[in-house]
């Protein structure tokens, strides 16, 4: 074995060690997020339920009278308005920590561990690239580890921008652990495998944008799922129902249905043009590699189906009758199309894009 081959093998081994190490740190972050939710005060977040009940019969929250010395001061509560028809003003919940010091401390620990895990996992992706001397996303294993790295990176960027997104932490870390678990057990491929058609600079452009789109679409899907739960919770309280203790403990801490709805929409709308570029870049690459820009290959078809689904969602959001839950269901269908395009087409369908390596 020559020196170059030995070096590449060593880098590949280092990459594997780093990926497994990141899984260990993500596991610690998972338990820290659990502690954040468990230790958050239920008494403080109970204010949200009271606010929801008070808002059920009105379209705007009443001003709160605060006594300052001998003068009465009107202080308008911080509220947001639902995007769906039949709006009601509902305040955002205090977050996973429930507004308590102990819960917030564990939340900060969870975020810190997530940052460490992200750095370690990114190191694993980089060393994988160095071991093969190419872009580290030529097969499903490499795509998966890069996808989870980008998803966590996008989440950390939102946190750095002071966005109220720490509630994503627990579902994100859980999903990353699942993604990495599947990657290292089922999708793992030796680092020296490369399909000849992938020897192109378009590998850097086309696949990298697909990974970014998938990671951001995932964040939008999390927001959409939580919106549906939170919206059902608000509807139940508004109709005089009494949610269960566990449901109340979780739902009261989340942003309002309106905030979650807007978050999901803005995330999906922001990344949709990049997904459009991804398809165009893939067509250009296909023209270089196979002499035709479009050949109705299964991967091409499902990429287009995904594009149509997200385009329909964005169009529905611009139509008054399709705001709220109907549009949310459509967004989840679109993300399901993206998931099938990745897992289903790569594993179960034979085509020119059969690069699973499993």
Short mmCIF file of C-alpha atoms in Angstrom, two decimals:
data_model
loop_
_atom_site.label_atom_id
_atom_site.label_comp_id
_atom_site.label_asym_id
_atom_site.label_seq_id
_atom_site.Cartn_x
_atom_site.Cartn_y
_atom_site.Cartn_z
CA UNK A 1 0.00 0.00 0.00
CA UNK A 2 1.47 3.37 -1.05
CA UNK A 3 1.54 6.46 1.14
CA UNK A 4 -1.41 8.16 -0.59
CA UNK A 5 -3.65 5.10 -0.20
CA UNK A 6 -2.65 4.74 3.45
CA UNK A 7 -3.42 8.41 4.07
CA UNK A 8 -6.84 8.12 2.43
CA UNK A 9 -7.66 5.03 4.45
CA UNK A 10 -6.62 6.82 7.64
CA UNK A 11 -8.81 9.81 6.77
CA UNK A 12 -11.76 7.52 6.03
CA UNK A 13 -11.31 5.87 9.44
CA UNK A 14 -11.09 9.28 11.10
CA UNK A 15 -14.30 10.32 9.36
CA UNK A 16 -16.12 7.27 10.73
CA UNK A 17 -14.84 7.95 14.24
CA UNK A 18 -16.00 11.56 14.04
CA UNK A 19 -19.46 10.59 12.82
CA UNK A 20 -19.90 8.10 15.67
CA UNK A 21 -18.54 10.69 18.13
CA UNK A 22 -21.05 13.26 16.89
CA UNK A 23 -23.84 10.73 17.47
CA UNK A 24 -22.68 10.37 21.07
CA UNK A 25 -22.75 14.14 21.60
CA UNK A 26 -26.13 14.46 19.86
CA UNK A 27 -27.43 11.84 22.28
CA UNK A 28 -26.31 14.00 25.21
CA UNK A 29 -28.00 16.99 23.57
CA UNK A 30 -31.17 14.92 23.19
CA UNK A 31 -31.30 14.19 26.92
CA UNK A 32 -30.52 17.84 27.72
CA UNK A 33 -33.48 18.91 25.57
CA UNK A 34 -35.66 16.37 27.36
CA UNK A 35 -34.56 17.89 30.68
CA UNK A 36 -35.39 21.36 29.34
CA UNK A 37 -38.95 20.33 28.58
CA UNK A 38 -39.42 18.31 31.78
CA UNK A 39 -38.02 20.93 34.15
CA UNK A 40 -39.78 23.89 32.55
CA UNK A 41 -42.39 25.35 34.89
CA UNK A 42 -45.95 24.36 34.10
CA UNK A 43 -47.34 27.05 36.35
CA UNK A 44 -45.83 29.86 34.32
CA UNK A 45 -46.84 28.51 30.96
CA UNK A 46 -50.37 28.18 32.30
CA UNK A 47 -50.72 31.86 31.50
CA UNK A 48 -50.94 30.88 27.83
CA UNK A 49 -54.00 28.72 28.41
CA UNK A 50 -55.67 31.58 30.25
CA UNK A 51 -54.86 33.91 27.38
CA UNK A 52 -56.27 31.43 24.88
CA UNK A 53 -59.48 31.09 26.86
CA UNK A 54 -59.81 34.84 27.14
CA UNK A 55 -59.23 35.26 23.41
CA UNK A 56 -61.79 32.65 22.40
CA UNK A 57 -64.70 35.08 22.28
CA UNK A 58 -62.93 38.08 20.79
CA UNK A 59 -60.81 38.91 17.78
CA UNK A 60 -58.37 41.08 19.74
CA UNK A 61 -56.91 40.75 23.20
CA UNK A 62 -58.10 43.40 25.66
CA UNK A 63 -55.57 45.92 26.96
CA UNK A 64 -54.17 45.20 30.39
CA UNK A 65 -54.45 47.94 33.01
CA UNK A 66 -51.26 48.40 35.02
CA UNK A 67 -51.11 50.72 38.01
CA UNK A 68 -48.00 52.91 38.00
CA UNK A 69 -48.06 54.91 41.25
CA UNK A 70 -51.46 56.65 41.14
CA UNK A 71 -51.76 56.66 37.35
CA UNK A 72 -53.45 53.93 35.36
CA UNK A 73 -51.38 52.89 32.33
CA UNK A 74 -52.69 50.85 29.43
CA UNK A 75 -50.17 48.21 28.40
CA UNK A 76 -50.98 46.31 25.24
CA UNK A 77 -50.10 42.60 25.49
CA UNK A 78 -47.77 41.12 22.92
CA UNK A 79 -50.00 39.09 20.61
CA UNK A 80 -49.92 37.66 17.12
CA UNK A 81 -52.77 36.97 14.72
CA UNK A 82 -53.51 33.62 13.14
CA UNK A 83 -53.09 33.40 9.38
CA UNK A 84 -56.16 31.24 8.91
CA UNK A 85 -59.67 32.50 8.41
CA UNK A 86 -61.54 33.32 11.62
CA UNK A 87 -58.56 34.96 13.26
CA UNK A 88 -58.00 35.24 16.98
CA UNK A 89 -55.20 36.90 18.89
CA UNK A 90 -53.02 34.41 20.74
CA UNK A 91 -49.69 35.06 22.48
CA UNK A 92 -46.64 32.90 21.85
CA UNK A 93 -45.73 30.42 24.57
CA UNK A 94 -42.59 31.01 26.63
CA UNK A 95 -40.60 28.26 24.91
CA UNK A 96 -39.46 24.77 25.87
CA UNK A 97 -37.85 26.05 29.09
CA UNK A 98 -41.19 27.41 30.26
CA UNK A 99 -39.57 30.70 31.26
CA UNK A 100 -37.77 29.11 34.23
CA UNK A 101 -34.11 29.34 35.13
CA UNK A 102 -33.61 25.60 35.49
CA UNK A 103 -35.32 24.79 32.21
CA UNK A 104 -33.44 27.55 30.41
CA UNK A 105 -30.13 26.29 31.82
CA UNK A 106 -30.72 22.83 30.40
CA UNK A 107 -31.82 24.37 27.12
CA UNK A 108 -28.57 26.30 26.87
CA UNK A 109 -26.63 23.15 27.68
CA UNK A 110 -28.54 21.33 24.93
CA UNK A 111 -27.73 24.05 22.39
CA UNK A 112 -24.06 24.03 23.43
CA UNK A 113 -23.89 20.26 23.00
CA UNK A 114 -25.59 20.59 19.63
CA UNK A 115 -22.93 23.08 18.55
CA UNK A 116 -20.17 20.66 19.63
CA UNK A 117 -21.87 17.76 17.83
CA UNK A 118 -22.29 19.90 14.71
CA UNK A 119 -18.58 20.77 14.66
CA UNK A 120 -17.59 17.12 15.16
CA UNK A 121 -20.00 15.92 12.46
CA UNK A 122 -18.81 18.61 10.05
CA UNK A 123 -15.28 17.38 10.71
CA UNK A 124 -16.44 13.89 9.75
CA UNK A 125 -17.90 15.19 6.49
CA UNK A 126 -14.73 17.14 5.68
CA UNK A 127 -12.39 14.21 6.41
CA UNK A 128 -14.64 12.00 4.27
CA UNK A 129 -14.16 14.49 1.43
CA UNK A 130 -10.39 14.53 1.96
CA UNK A 131 -10.24 10.72 1.94
CA UNK A 132 -11.85 10.54 -1.50
CA UNK A 133 -10.62 13.90 -2.81
CA UNK A 134 -14.04 14.92 -4.09
CA UNK A 135 -17.37 16.28 -2.88
CA UNK A 136 -18.60 14.15 0.06
CA UNK A 137 -22.06 13.40 -1.31
CA UNK A 138 -21.71 10.87 -4.12
CA UNK A 139 -23.82 8.16 -2.43
CA UNK A 140 -26.65 7.95 0.09
CA UNK A 141 -24.36 7.56 3.11
CA UNK A 142 -22.44 10.71 2.27
CA UNK A 143 -25.62 12.56 1.36
CA UNK A 144 -27.20 11.60 4.70
CA UNK A 145 -24.33 12.73 6.91
CA UNK A 146 -24.03 15.97 4.96
CA UNK A 147 -27.80 16.51 5.04
CA UNK A 148 -27.98 16.26 8.84
CA UNK A 149 -24.95 18.53 9.18
CA UNK A 150 -26.58 21.21 7.02
CA UNK A 151 -29.92 20.87 8.85
CA UNK A 152 -28.26 21.44 12.22
CA UNK A 153 -26.19 24.27 10.74
CA UNK A 154 -29.33 26.00 9.45
CA UNK A 155 -30.92 25.68 12.90
CA UNK A 156 -27.84 27.16 14.60
CA UNK A 157 -27.78 30.05 12.12
CA UNK A 158 -31.40 30.88 13.01
CA UNK A 159 -30.46 30.81 16.68
CA UNK A 160 -27.48 33.08 16.01
CA UNK A 161 -29.85 35.49 14.27
CA UNK A 162 -31.89 35.66 17.52
CA UNK A 163 -34.87 33.85 16.02
CA UNK A 164 -37.28 32.12 18.40
CA UNK A 165 -36.57 28.58 17.18
CA UNK A 166 -35.17 26.70 20.18
CA UNK A 167 -38.38 24.67 20.19
CA UNK A 168 -37.01 22.92 17.07
CA UNK A 169 -34.07 21.55 19.06
CA UNK A 170 -35.66 18.34 20.37
CA UNK A 171 -37.31 17.13 17.12
CA UNK A 172 -34.20 18.16 15.16
CA UNK A 173 -31.72 16.26 17.34
CA UNK A 174 -34.05 13.25 17.40
CA UNK A 175 -34.26 13.23 13.60
CA UNK A 176 -30.50 13.70 13.21
CA UNK A 177 -29.84 10.70 15.43
CA UNK A 178 -32.27 8.65 13.36
CA UNK A 179 -30.69 9.86 10.12
CA UNK A 180 -27.15 9.07 11.27
CA UNK A 181 -28.23 5.73 12.70
CA UNK A 182 -29.65 4.68 9.33
CA UNK A 183 -26.59 6.08 7.56
CA UNK A 184 -23.98 4.14 9.54
CA UNK A 185 -25.95 0.86 9.72
CA UNK A 186 -27.82 0.57 6.42
CA UNK A 187 -26.47 3.14 3.96
CA UNK A 188 -22.75 2.96 4.70
CA UNK A 189 -20.57 2.77 1.59
CA UNK A 190 -16.80 2.54 1.36
CA UNK A 191 -15.22 5.88 0.59
CA UNK A 192 -13.56 4.79 -2.66
CA UNK A 193 -16.79 4.12 -4.58
CA UNK A 194 -17.74 6.65 -7.25
CA UNK A 195 -20.03 6.32 -10.25
CA UNK A 196 -18.21 7.54 -13.41
CA UNK A 197 -21.05 9.91 -14.35
CA UNK A 198 -20.45 11.81 -11.13
CA UNK A 199 -16.96 12.93 -12.14
CA UNK A 200 -18.03 16.52 -12.78
CA UNK A 201 -17.93 19.93 -11.13
CA UNK A 202 -21.73 19.78 -11.26
CA UNK A 203 -21.51 17.32 -8.37
CA UNK A 204 -20.50 20.28 -6.20
CA UNK A 205 -23.23 22.55 -7.54
CA UNK A 206 -26.28 20.36 -8.13
CA UNK A 207 -26.07 18.00 -5.17
CA UNK A 208 -24.97 20.65 -2.66
CA UNK A 209 -28.04 22.78 -3.47
CA UNK A 210 -30.26 19.69 -3.21
CA UNK A 211 -28.87 19.01 0.27
CA UNK A 212 -29.42 22.61 1.38
CA UNK A 213 -32.98 22.56 0.05
CA UNK A 214 -33.78 19.28 1.77
CA UNK A 215 -32.37 20.47 5.09
CA UNK A 216 -34.37 23.71 5.03
CA UNK A 217 -37.52 21.98 3.77
CA UNK A 218 -37.15 19.69 6.78
CA UNK A 219 -37.19 22.65 9.18
CA UNK A 220 -40.29 23.92 7.43
CA UNK A 221 -41.93 20.49 7.80
CA UNK A 222 -41.22 20.47 11.55
CA UNK A 223 -42.85 23.89 11.85
CA UNK A 224 -45.84 22.67 9.83
CA UNK A 225 -46.40 19.55 11.94
CA UNK A 226 -46.20 21.54 15.17
CA UNK A 227 -48.53 24.15 13.68
CA UNK A 228 -51.19 21.49 13.12
CA UNK A 229 -50.92 20.27 16.72
CA UNK A 230 -50.89 23.78 18.16
CA UNK A 231 -53.82 24.86 15.98
CA UNK A 232 -55.87 21.87 17.18
CA UNK A 233 -54.96 22.79 20.76
CA UNK A 234 -56.08 26.40 20.29
CA UNK A 235 -59.31 25.28 18.62
CA UNK A 236 -60.07 22.92 21.49
CA UNK A 237 -59.61 25.63 24.10
CA UNK A 238 -61.56 28.16 22.04
CA UNK A 239 -64.50 25.73 21.86
CA UNK A 240 -64.48 25.25 25.63
CA UNK A 241 -62.65 21.92 25.69
CA UNK A 242 -60.02 20.87 28.23
CA UNK A 243 -56.80 19.44 26.75
CA UNK A 244 -54.96 16.70 28.60
CA UNK A 245 -52.22 17.62 31.07
CA UNK A 246 -49.39 16.40 28.85
CA UNK A 247 -50.76 18.11 25.73
CA UNK A 248 -51.21 21.36 27.62
CA UNK A 249 -47.70 21.18 29.07
CA UNK A 250 -46.19 20.84 25.60
CA UNK A 251 -48.50 23.00 23.50
CA UNK A 252 -48.53 25.96 25.91
CA UNK A 253 -44.79 26.42 25.50
CA UNK A 254 -44.77 26.51 21.71
CA UNK A 255 -45.22 29.64 19.60
CA UNK A 256 -48.81 30.35 18.62
CA UNK A 257 -50.34 28.57 15.63
CA UNK A 258 -49.97 31.81 13.69
CA UNK A 259 -46.26 32.08 14.43
CA UNK A 260 -45.62 28.45 13.49
CA UNK A 261 -47.65 28.85 10.30
CA UNK A 262 -45.71 31.94 9.28
CA UNK A 263 -42.39 30.31 10.13
CA UNK A 264 -43.10 27.27 7.93
CA UNK A 265 -44.34 29.41 5.06
CA UNK A 266 -41.37 31.77 5.12
CA UNK A 267 -38.88 28.89 5.31
CA UNK A 268 -40.46 27.06 2.37
CA UNK A 269 -40.87 30.23 0.32
CA UNK A 270 -37.26 31.26 0.92
CA UNK A 271 -35.76 27.96 -0.27
CA UNK A 272 -38.15 27.26 -3.16
CA UNK A 273 -36.16 29.35 -5.70
CA UNK A 274 -33.05 27.34 -4.76
CA UNK A 275 -34.94 24.11 -5.40
CA UNK A 276 -35.89 25.49 -8.81
CA UNK A 277 -32.21 26.17 -9.48
CA UNK A 278 -31.37 22.63 -8.31
CA UNK A 279 -33.62 21.12 -10.98
CA UNK A 280 -32.23 23.42 -13.67
CA UNK A 281 -28.66 22.58 -12.65
CA UNK A 282 -29.50 18.89 -12.78
CA UNK A 283 -30.88 19.28 -16.29
CA UNK A 284 -27.71 21.04 -17.43
CA UNK A 285 -25.57 18.30 -15.86
CA UNK A 286 -27.71 15.64 -17.57
CA UNK A 287 -27.07 17.37 -20.88
CA UNK A 288 -23.32 17.17 -20.28
CA UNK A 289 -23.33 13.59 -18.97
CA UNK A 290 -25.97 11.86 -21.10
CA UNK A 291 -26.51 14.17 -24.05
CA UNK A 292 -30.07 15.16 -23.11
CA UNK A 293 -31.46 17.67 -20.62
CA UNK A 294 -34.55 15.71 -19.65
CA UNK A 295 -35.27 12.02 -20.05
CA UNK A 296 -38.07 11.29 -17.57
CA UNK A 297 -35.74 9.32 -15.34
CA UNK A 298 -37.46 8.48 -11.99
CA UNK A 299 -35.26 10.94 -10.08
CA UNK A 300 -36.03 13.70 -12.57
CA UNK A 301 -39.75 12.94 -12.44
CA UNK A 302 -39.95 13.01 -8.65
CA UNK A 303 -37.83 16.14 -8.44
CA UNK A 304 -40.35 17.80 -10.72
CA UNK A 305 -43.29 16.37 -8.72
CA UNK A 306 -41.73 17.84 -5.58
CA UNK A 307 -41.34 21.19 -7.31
CA UNK A 308 -44.99 21.14 -8.41
CA UNK A 309 -46.14 20.24 -4.89
CA UNK A 310 -44.24 23.11 -3.27
CA UNK A 311 -45.35 25.48 -6.03
CA UNK A 312 -48.95 24.45 -5.36
CA UNK A 313 -48.43 25.04 -1.64
CA UNK A 314 -47.03 28.53 -2.19
CA UNK A 315 -49.86 29.33 -4.60
CA UNK A 316 -52.40 28.01 -2.10
CA UNK A 317 -50.92 30.21 0.60
CA UNK A 318 -51.51 33.22 -1.65
CA UNK A 319 -55.17 32.22 -1.99
CA UNK A 320 -57.39 33.15 0.97
CA UNK A 321 -59.32 29.89 0.94
CA UNK A 322 -56.15 27.77 1.28
CA UNK A 323 -54.48 29.38 4.27
CA UNK A 324 -54.09 27.51 7.53
CA UNK A 325 -54.56 23.75 7.83
CA UNK A 326 -55.34 23.02 4.18
CA UNK A 327 -52.12 24.63 3.04
CA UNK A 328 -50.24 22.88 5.86
CA UNK A 329 -51.39 19.47 4.65
CA UNK A 330 -50.21 20.36 1.17
CA UNK A 331 -46.81 21.39 2.55
CA UNK A 332 -46.44 18.01 4.24
CA UNK A 333 -47.38 16.23 1.01
CA UNK A 334 -44.65 18.23 -0.75
CA UNK A 335 -42.05 17.25 1.85
CA UNK A 336 -43.20 13.62 1.63
CA UNK A 337 -42.49 13.85 -2.11
CA UNK A 338 -38.98 15.10 -1.33
CA UNK A 339 -38.41 12.21 1.09
CA UNK A 340 -39.62 9.64 -1.44
CA UNK A 341 -37.44 11.26 -4.08
CA UNK A 342 -34.46 10.62 -1.82
CA UNK A 343 -35.13 7.30 -0.09
CA UNK A 344 -37.76 5.66 -2.31
CA UNK A 345 -36.30 6.45 -5.72
CA UNK A 346 -32.69 5.80 -4.69
CA UNK A 347 -33.36 2.45 -3.01
CA UNK A 348 -36.39 0.92 -4.75
CA UNK A 349 -36.38 2.38 -8.28
CA UNK A 350 -33.77 1.64 -10.93
CA UNK A 351 -32.62 4.54 -13.09
CA UNK A 352 -29.69 6.62 -14.18
CA UNK A 353 -29.60 8.18 -10.70
CA UNK A 354 -29.21 4.83 -8.88
CA UNK A 355 -26.29 5.92 -6.72
CA UNK A 356 -27.46 4.50 -3.40
CA UNK A 357 -24.50 2.15 -3.08
CA UNK A 358 -26.50 -0.15 -0.75
#
